Short mmCIF file of N, CA and C in Angstrom, two decimals:
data_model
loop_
_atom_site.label_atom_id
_atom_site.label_comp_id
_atom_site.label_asym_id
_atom_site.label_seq_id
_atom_site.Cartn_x
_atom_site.Cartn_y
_atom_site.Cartn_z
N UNK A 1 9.10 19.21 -17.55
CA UNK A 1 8.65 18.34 -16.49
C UNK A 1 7.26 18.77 -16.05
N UNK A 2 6.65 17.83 -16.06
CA UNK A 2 5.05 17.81 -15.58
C UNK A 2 4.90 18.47 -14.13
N UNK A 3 4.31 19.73 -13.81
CA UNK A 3 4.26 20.02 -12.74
C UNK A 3 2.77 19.74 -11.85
N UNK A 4 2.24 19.30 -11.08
CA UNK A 4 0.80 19.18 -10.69
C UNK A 4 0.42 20.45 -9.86
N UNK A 5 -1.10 21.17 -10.48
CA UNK A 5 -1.31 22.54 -9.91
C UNK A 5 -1.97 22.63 -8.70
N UNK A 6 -2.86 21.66 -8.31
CA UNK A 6 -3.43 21.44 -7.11
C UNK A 6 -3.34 20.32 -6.33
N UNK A 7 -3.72 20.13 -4.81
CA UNK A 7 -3.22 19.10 -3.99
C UNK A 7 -3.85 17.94 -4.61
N UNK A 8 -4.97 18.06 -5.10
CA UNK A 8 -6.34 17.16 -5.71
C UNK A 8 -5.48 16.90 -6.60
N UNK A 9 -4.71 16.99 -7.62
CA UNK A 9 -4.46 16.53 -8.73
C UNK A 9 -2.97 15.78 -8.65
N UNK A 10 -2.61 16.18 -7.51
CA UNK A 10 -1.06 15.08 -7.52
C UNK A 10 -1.08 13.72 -6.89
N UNK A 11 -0.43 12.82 -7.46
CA UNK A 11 0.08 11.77 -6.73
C UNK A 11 0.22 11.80 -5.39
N UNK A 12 0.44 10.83 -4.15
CA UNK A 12 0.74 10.49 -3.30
C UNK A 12 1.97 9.33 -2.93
N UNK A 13 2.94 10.03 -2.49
CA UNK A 13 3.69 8.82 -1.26
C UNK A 13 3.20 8.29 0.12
N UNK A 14 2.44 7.03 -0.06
CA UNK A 14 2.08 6.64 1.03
C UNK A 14 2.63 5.79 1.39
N UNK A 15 3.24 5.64 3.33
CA UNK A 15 3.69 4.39 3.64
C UNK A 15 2.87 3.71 5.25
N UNK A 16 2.73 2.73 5.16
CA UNK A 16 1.95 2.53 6.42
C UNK A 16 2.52 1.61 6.97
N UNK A 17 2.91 1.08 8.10
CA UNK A 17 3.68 0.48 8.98
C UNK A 17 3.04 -0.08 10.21
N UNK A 18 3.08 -1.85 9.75
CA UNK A 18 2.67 -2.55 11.00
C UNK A 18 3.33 -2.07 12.26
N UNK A 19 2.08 -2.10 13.39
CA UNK A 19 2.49 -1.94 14.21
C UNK A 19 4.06 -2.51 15.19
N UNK A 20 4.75 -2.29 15.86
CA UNK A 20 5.74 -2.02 15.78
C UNK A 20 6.71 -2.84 14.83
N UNK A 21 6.55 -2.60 13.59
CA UNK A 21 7.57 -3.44 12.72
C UNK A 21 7.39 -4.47 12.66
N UNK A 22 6.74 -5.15 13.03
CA UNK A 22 6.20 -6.73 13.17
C UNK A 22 6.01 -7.15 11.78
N UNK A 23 6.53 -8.45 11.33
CA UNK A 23 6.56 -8.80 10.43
C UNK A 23 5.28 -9.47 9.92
N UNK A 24 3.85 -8.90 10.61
CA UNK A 24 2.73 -9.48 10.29
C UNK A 24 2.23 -9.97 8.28
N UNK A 25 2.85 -9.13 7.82
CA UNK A 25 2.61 -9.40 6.35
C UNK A 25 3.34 -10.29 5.60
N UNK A 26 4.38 -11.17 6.42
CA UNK A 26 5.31 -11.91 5.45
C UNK A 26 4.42 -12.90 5.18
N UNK A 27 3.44 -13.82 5.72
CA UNK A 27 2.68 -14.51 4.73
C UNK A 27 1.91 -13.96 3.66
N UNK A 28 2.12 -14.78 2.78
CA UNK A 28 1.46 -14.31 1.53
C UNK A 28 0.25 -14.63 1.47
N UNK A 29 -0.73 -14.67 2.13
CA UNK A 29 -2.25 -14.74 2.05
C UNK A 29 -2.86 -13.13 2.72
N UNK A 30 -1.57 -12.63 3.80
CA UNK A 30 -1.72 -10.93 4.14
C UNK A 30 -1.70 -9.84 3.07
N UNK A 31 -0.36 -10.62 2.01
CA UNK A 31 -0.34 -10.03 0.85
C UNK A 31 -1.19 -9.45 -0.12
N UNK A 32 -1.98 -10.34 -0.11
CA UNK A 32 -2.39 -10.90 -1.10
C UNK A 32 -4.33 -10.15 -0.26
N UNK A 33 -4.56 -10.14 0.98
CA UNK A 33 -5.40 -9.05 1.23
C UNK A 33 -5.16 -7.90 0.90
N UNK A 34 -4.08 -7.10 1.16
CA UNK A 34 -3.62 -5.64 0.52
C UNK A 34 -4.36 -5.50 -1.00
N UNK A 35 -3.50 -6.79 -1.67
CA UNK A 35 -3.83 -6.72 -3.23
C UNK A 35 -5.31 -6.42 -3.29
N UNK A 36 -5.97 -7.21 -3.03
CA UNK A 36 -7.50 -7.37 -3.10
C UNK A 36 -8.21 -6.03 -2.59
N UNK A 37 -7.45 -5.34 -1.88
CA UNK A 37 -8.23 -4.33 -1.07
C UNK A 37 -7.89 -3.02 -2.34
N UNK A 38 -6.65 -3.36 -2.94
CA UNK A 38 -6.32 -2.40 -3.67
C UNK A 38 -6.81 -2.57 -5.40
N UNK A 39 -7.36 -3.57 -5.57
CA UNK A 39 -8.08 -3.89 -6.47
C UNK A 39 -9.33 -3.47 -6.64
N UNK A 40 -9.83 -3.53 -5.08
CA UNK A 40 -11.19 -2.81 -5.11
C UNK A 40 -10.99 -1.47 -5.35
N UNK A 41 -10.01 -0.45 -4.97
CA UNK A 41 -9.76 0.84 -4.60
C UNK A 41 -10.01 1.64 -6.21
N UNK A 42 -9.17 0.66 -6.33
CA UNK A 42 -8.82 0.83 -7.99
C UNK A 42 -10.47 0.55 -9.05
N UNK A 43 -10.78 -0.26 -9.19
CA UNK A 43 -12.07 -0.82 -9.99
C UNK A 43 -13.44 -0.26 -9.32
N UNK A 44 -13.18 0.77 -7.84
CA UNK A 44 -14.53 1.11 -7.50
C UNK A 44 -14.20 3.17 -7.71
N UNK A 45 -12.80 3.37 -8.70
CA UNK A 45 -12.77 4.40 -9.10
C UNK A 45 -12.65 5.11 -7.83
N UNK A 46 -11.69 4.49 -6.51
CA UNK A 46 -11.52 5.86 -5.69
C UNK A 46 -10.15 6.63 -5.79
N UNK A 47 -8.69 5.16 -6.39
CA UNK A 47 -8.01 6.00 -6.53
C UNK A 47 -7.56 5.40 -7.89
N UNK A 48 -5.99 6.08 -8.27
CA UNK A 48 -5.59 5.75 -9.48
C UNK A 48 -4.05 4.95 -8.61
N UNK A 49 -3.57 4.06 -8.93
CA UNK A 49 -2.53 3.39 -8.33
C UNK A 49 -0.94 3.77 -9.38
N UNK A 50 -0.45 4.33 -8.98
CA UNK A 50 0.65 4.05 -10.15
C UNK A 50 1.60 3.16 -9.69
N UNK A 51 2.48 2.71 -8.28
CA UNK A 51 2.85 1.90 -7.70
C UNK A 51 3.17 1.55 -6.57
N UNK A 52 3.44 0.35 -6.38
CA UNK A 52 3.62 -0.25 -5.16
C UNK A 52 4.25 -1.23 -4.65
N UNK A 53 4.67 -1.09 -3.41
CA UNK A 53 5.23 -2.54 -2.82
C UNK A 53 4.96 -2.85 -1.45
N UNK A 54 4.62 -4.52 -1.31
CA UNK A 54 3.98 -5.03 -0.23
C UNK A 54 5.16 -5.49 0.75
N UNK A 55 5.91 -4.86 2.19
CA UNK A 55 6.72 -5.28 2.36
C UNK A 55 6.17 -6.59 3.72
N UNK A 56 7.42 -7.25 4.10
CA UNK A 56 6.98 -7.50 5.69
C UNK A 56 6.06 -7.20 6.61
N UNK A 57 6.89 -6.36 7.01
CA UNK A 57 6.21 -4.87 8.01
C UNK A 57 5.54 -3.73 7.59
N UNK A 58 5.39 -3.54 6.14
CA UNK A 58 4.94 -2.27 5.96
C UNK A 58 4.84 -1.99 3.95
N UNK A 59 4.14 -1.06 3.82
CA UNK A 59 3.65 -0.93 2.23
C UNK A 59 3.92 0.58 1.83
N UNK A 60 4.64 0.61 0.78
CA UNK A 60 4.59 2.13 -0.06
C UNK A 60 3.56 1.87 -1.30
N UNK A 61 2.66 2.67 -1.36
CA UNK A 61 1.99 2.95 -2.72
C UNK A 61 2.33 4.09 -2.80
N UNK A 62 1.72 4.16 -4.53
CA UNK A 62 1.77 5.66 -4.85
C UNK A 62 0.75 5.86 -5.54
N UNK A 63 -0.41 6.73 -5.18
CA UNK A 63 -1.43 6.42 -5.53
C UNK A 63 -2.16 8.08 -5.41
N UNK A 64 -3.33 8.27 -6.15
CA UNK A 64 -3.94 9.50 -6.27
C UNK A 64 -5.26 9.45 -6.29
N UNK A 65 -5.82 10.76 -5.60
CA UNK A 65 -7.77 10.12 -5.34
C UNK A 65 -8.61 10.43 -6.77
N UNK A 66 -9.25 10.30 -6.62
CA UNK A 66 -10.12 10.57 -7.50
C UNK A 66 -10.99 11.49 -7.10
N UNK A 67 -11.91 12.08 -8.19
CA UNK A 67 -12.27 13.68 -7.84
C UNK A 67 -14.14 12.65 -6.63
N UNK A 68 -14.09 11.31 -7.22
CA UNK A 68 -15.38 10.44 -6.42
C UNK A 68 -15.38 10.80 -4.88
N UNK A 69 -13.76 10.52 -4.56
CA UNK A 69 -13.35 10.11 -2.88
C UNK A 69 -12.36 11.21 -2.41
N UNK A 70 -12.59 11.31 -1.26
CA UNK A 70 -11.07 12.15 -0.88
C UNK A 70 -10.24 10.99 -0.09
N UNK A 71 -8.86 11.40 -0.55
CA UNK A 71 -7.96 10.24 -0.34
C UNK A 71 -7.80 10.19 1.22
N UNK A 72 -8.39 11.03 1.98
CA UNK A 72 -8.40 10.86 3.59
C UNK A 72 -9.64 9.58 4.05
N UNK A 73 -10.62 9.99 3.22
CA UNK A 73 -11.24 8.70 3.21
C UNK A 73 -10.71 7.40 2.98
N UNK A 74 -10.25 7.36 1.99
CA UNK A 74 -9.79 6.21 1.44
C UNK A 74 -9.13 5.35 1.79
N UNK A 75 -7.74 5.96 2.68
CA UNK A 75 -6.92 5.75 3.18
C UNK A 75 -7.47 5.16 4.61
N UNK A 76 -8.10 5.52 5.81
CA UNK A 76 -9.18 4.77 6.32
C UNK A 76 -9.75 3.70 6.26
N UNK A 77 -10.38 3.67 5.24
CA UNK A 77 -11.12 2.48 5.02
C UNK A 77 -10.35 1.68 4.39
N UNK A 78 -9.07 1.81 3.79
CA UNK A 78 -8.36 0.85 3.20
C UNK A 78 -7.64 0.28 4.67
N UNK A 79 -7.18 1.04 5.65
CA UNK A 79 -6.82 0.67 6.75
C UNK A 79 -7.18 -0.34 7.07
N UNK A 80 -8.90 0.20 7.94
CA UNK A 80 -9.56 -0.70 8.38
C UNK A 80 -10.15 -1.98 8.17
N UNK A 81 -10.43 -1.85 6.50
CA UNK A 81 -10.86 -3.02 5.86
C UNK A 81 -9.73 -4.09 5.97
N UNK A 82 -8.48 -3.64 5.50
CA UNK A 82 -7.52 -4.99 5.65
C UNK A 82 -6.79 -5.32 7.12
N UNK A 83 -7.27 -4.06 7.81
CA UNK A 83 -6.94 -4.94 9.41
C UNK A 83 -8.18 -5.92 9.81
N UNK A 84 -9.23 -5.46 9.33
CA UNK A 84 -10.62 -6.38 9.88
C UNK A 84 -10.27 -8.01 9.15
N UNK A 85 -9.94 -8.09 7.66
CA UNK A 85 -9.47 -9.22 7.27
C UNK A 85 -8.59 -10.07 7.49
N UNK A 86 -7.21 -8.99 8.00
CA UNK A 86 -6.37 -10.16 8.83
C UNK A 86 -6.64 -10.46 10.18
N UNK A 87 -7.82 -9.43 11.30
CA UNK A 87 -7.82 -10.07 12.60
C UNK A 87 -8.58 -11.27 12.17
N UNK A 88 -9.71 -11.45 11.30
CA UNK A 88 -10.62 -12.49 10.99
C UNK A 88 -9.56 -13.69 10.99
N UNK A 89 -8.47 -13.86 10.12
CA UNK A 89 -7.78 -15.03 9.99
C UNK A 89 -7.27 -15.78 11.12
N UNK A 90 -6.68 -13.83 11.61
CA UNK A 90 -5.93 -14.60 12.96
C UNK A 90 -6.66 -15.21 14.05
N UNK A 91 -7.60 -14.47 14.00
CA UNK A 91 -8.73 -14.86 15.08
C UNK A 91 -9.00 -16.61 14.89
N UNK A 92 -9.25 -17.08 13.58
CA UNK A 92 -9.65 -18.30 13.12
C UNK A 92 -7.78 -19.34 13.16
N UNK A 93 -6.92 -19.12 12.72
CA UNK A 93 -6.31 -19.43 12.66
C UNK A 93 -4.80 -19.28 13.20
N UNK A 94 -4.54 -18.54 13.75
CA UNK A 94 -3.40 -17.93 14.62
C UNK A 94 -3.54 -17.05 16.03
N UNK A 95 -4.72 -17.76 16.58
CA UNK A 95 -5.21 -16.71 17.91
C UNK A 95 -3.41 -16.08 18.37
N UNK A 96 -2.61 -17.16 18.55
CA UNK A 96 -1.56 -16.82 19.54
C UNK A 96 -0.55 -15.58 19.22
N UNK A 97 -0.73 -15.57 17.70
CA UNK A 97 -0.20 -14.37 16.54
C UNK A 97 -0.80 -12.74 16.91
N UNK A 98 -2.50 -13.33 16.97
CA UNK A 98 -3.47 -11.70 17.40
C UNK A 98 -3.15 -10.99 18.53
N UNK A 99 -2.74 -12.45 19.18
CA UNK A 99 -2.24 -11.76 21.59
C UNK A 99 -1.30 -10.71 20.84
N UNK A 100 -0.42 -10.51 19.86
CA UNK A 100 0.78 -9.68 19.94
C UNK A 100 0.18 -8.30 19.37
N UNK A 101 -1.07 -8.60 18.98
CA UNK A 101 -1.15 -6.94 18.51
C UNK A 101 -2.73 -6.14 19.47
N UNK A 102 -2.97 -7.18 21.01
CA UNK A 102 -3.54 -6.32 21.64
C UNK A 102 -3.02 -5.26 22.17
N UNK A 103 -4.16 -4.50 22.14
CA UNK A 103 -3.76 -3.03 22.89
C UNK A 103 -4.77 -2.74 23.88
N UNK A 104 -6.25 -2.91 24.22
CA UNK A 104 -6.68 -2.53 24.76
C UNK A 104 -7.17 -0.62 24.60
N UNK A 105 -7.42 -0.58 23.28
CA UNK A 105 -7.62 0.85 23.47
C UNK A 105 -8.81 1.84 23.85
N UNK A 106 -9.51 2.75 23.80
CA UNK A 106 -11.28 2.88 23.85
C UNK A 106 -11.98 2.54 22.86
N UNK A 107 -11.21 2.51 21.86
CA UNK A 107 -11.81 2.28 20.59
C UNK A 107 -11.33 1.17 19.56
N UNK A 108 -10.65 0.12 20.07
CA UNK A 108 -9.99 -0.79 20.07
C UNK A 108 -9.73 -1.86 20.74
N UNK A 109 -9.66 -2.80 20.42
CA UNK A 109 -8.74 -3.87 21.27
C UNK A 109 -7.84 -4.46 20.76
N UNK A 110 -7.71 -4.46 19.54
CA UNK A 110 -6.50 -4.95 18.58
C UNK A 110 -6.05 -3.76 17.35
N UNK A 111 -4.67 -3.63 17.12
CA UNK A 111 -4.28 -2.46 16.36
C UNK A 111 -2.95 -3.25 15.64
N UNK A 112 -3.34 -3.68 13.86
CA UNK A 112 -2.37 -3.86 13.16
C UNK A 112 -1.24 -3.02 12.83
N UNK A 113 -1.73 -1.92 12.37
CA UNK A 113 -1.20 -0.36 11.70
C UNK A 113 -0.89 0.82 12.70
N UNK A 114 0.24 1.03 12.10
CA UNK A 114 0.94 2.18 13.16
C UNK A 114 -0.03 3.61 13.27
N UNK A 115 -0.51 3.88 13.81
CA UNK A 115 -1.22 5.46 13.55
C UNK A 115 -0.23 6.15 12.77
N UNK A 116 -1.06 7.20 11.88
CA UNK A 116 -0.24 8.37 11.63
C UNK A 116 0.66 7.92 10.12
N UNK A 117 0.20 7.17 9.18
CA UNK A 117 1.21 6.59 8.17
C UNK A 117 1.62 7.98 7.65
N UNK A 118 2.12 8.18 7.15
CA UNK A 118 3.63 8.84 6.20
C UNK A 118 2.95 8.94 5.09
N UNK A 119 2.47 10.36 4.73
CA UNK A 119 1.57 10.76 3.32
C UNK A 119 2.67 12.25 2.81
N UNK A 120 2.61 11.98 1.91
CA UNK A 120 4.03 12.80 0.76
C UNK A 120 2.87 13.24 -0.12
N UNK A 121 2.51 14.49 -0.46
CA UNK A 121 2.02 14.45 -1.85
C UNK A 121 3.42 14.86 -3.00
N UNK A 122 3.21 14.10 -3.69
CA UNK A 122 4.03 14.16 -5.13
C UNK A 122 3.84 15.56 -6.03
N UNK A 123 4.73 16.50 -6.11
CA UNK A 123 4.37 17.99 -6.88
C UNK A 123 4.57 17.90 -8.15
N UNK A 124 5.86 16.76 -8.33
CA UNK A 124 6.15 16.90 -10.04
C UNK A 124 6.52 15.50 -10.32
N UNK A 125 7.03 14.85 -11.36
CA UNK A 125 6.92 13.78 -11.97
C UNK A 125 8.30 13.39 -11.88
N UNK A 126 9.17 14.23 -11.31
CA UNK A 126 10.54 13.84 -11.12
C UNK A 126 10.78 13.30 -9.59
N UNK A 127 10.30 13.72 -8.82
CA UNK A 127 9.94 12.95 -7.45
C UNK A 127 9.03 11.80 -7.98
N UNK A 128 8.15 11.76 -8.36
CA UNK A 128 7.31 10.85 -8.37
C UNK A 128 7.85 9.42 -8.65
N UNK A 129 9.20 9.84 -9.66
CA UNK A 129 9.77 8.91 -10.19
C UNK A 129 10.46 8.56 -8.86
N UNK A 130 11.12 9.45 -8.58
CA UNK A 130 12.32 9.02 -7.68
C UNK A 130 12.02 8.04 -6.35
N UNK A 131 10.52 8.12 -6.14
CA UNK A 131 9.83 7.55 -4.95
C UNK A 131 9.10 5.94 -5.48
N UNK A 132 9.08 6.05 -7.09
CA UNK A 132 8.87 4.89 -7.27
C UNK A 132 9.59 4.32 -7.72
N UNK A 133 11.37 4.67 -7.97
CA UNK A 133 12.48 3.75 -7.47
C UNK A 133 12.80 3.33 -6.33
N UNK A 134 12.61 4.26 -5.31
CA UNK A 134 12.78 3.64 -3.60
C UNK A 134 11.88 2.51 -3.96
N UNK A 135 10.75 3.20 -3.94
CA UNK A 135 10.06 1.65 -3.47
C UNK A 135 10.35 0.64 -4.09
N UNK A 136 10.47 0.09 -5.35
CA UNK A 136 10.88 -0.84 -6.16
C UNK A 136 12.47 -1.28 -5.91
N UNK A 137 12.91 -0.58 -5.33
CA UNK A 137 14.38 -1.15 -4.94
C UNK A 137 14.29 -1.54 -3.32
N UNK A 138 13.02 -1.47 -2.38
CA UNK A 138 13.21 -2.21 -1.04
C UNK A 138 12.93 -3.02 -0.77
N UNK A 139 12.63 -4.27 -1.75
CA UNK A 139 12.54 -5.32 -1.27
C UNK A 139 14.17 -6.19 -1.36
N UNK A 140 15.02 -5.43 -2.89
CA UNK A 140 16.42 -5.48 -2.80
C UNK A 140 17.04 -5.07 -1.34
N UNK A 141 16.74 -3.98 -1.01
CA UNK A 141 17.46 -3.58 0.27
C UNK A 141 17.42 -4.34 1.66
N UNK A 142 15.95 -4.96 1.51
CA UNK A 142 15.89 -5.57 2.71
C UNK A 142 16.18 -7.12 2.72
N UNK A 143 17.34 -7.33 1.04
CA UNK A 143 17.47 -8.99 1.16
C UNK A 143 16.37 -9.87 0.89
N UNK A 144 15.61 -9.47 0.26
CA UNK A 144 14.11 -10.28 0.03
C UNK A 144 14.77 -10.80 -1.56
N UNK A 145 15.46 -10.27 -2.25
CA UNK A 145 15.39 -10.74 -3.55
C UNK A 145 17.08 -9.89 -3.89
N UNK A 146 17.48 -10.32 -5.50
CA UNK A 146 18.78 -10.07 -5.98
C UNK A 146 18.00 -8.53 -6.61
N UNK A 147 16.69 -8.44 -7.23
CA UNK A 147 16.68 -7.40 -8.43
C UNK A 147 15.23 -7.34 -7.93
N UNK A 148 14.72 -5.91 -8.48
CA UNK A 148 13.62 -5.59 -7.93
C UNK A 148 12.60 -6.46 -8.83
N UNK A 149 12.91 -6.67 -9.97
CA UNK A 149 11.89 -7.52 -11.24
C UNK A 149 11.64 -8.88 -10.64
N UNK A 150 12.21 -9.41 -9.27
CA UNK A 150 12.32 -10.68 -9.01
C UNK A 150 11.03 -10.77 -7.68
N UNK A 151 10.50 -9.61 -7.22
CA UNK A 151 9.30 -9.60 -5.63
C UNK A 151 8.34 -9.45 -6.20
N UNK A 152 7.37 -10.19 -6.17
CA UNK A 152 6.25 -10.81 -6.71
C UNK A 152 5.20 -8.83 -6.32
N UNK A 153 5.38 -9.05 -5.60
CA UNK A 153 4.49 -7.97 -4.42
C UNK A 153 5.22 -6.46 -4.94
N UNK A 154 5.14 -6.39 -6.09
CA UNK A 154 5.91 -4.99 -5.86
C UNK A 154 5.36 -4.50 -8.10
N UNK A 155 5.23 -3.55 -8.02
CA UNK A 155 4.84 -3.13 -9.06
C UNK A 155 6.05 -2.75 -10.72
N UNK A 156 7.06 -3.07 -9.74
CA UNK A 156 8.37 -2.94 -10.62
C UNK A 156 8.28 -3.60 -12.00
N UNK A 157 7.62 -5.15 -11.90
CA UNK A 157 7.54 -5.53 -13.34
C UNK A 157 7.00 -5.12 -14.12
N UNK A 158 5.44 -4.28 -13.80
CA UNK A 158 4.64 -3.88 -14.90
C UNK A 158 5.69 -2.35 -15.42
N UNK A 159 6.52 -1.70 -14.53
CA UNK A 159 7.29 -0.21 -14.95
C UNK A 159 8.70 -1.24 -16.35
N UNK A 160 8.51 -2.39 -16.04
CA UNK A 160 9.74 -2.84 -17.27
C UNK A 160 8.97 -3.79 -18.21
N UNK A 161 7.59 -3.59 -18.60
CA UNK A 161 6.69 -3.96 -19.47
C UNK A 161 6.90 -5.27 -19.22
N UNK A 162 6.64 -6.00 -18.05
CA UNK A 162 6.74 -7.11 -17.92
C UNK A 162 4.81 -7.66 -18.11
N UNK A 163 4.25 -6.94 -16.92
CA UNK A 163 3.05 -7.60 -16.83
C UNK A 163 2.44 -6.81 -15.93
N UNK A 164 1.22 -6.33 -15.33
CA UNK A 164 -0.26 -6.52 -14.00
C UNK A 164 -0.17 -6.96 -13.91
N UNK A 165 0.29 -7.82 -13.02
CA UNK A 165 -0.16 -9.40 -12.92
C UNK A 165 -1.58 -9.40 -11.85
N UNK A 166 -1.83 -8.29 -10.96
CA UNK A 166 -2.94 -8.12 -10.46
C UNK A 166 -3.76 -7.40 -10.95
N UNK A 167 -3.73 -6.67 -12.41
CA UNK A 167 -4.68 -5.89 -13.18
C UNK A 167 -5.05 -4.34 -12.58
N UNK A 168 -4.29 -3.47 -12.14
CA UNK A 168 -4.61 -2.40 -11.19
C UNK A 168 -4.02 -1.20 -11.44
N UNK A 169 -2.63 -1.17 -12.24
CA UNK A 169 -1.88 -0.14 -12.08
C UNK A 169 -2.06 0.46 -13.63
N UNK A 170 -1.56 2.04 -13.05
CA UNK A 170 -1.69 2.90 -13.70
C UNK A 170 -0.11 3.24 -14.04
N UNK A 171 0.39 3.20 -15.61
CA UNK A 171 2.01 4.00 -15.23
C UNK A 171 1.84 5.89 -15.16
N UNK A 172 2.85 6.43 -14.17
CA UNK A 172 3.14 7.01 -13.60
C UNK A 172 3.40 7.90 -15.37
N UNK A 173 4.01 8.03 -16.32
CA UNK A 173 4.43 8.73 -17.24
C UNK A 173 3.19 8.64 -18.55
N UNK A 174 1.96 7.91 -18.23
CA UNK A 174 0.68 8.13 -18.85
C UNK A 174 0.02 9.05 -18.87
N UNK A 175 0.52 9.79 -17.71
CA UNK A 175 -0.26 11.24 -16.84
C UNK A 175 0.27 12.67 -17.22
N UNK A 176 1.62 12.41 -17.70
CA UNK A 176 2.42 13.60 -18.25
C UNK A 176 1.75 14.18 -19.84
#
């Protein structure tokens, strides 16, 4: 089993969570910002993606920096960039949607994302796996679908040689 020797060189469990659970991502045009943001992440060489899933309320990737970026960066600006894109919509198209995620903060007035997301680094390839079955099995868990091969938003098809269908991912057992 593939062991990783430094923090720089392992995978990541990341999960980030709309603010309080709010189902801000069930439209698929929110989705579908993530994608895009993670397309860039990917094609501007900051990280390597091995997988993911876009839920409701909240997203697991699994993903690793590149020696370009440090993934504290990254993670940031991936934040910020796709909260700035969905206040833009809401702002234009759902003002009454945005009232629910004021806060009024010093450095803020609106807050999509929970502070503080949930970062795992991955040590060996047997977790790695095991974290990219959770994720690929929660859109099953949460009743979104019968089988994980069936959620559009989730990286499960390309792990059963189905397809990219967004062109981005890396498999997880390429690296061993």
């Amino acid at each position: 089993m593939k062991k990783f020797n430094h923090i720089d060189e392992c995978p990541q469990f990341y999960t980030a969570t709309i603010l309080g659970w709010k189902k801000l991502l069930k439209p698929e045009k929110y989705k579908i910002i993530i994608i895009q943001s993670l397309q860039y992440l990917v094609q501007e060489k900051r990280v390597i993606l091995y997988g993911y899933v876009i839920m409701d309320n909240h997203i697991h990737l699994i993903w690793e920096p590149t020696k370009l970026y440090s993934l504290k960066h990254t993670q940031l600006s991936f934040m910020k960039f796709t909260a700035q894109k969905i206040k833009r919509d809401l702002e234009i198209n759902h003002p009454k949607v945005l009232s629910n995620f004021l806060v009024e903060l010093k450095d803020r007035t609106y807050q999509f994302w929970q502070r503080n997301p949930l970062c795992v680094d991955l040590y060996n390839i047997k977790i790695s796996i095991e974290k990219l079955k959770y994720i690929h099995n929660n859109p099953v868990k949460a009743g979104l679908c019968k089988t994980p091969l069936e959620y559009k938003f989730s990286s499960a098809k390309f792990y059963n040689d189905l397809n990219d269908e967004f062109n981005f991912l890396t498999r997880l057992d390429d690296n061993l």
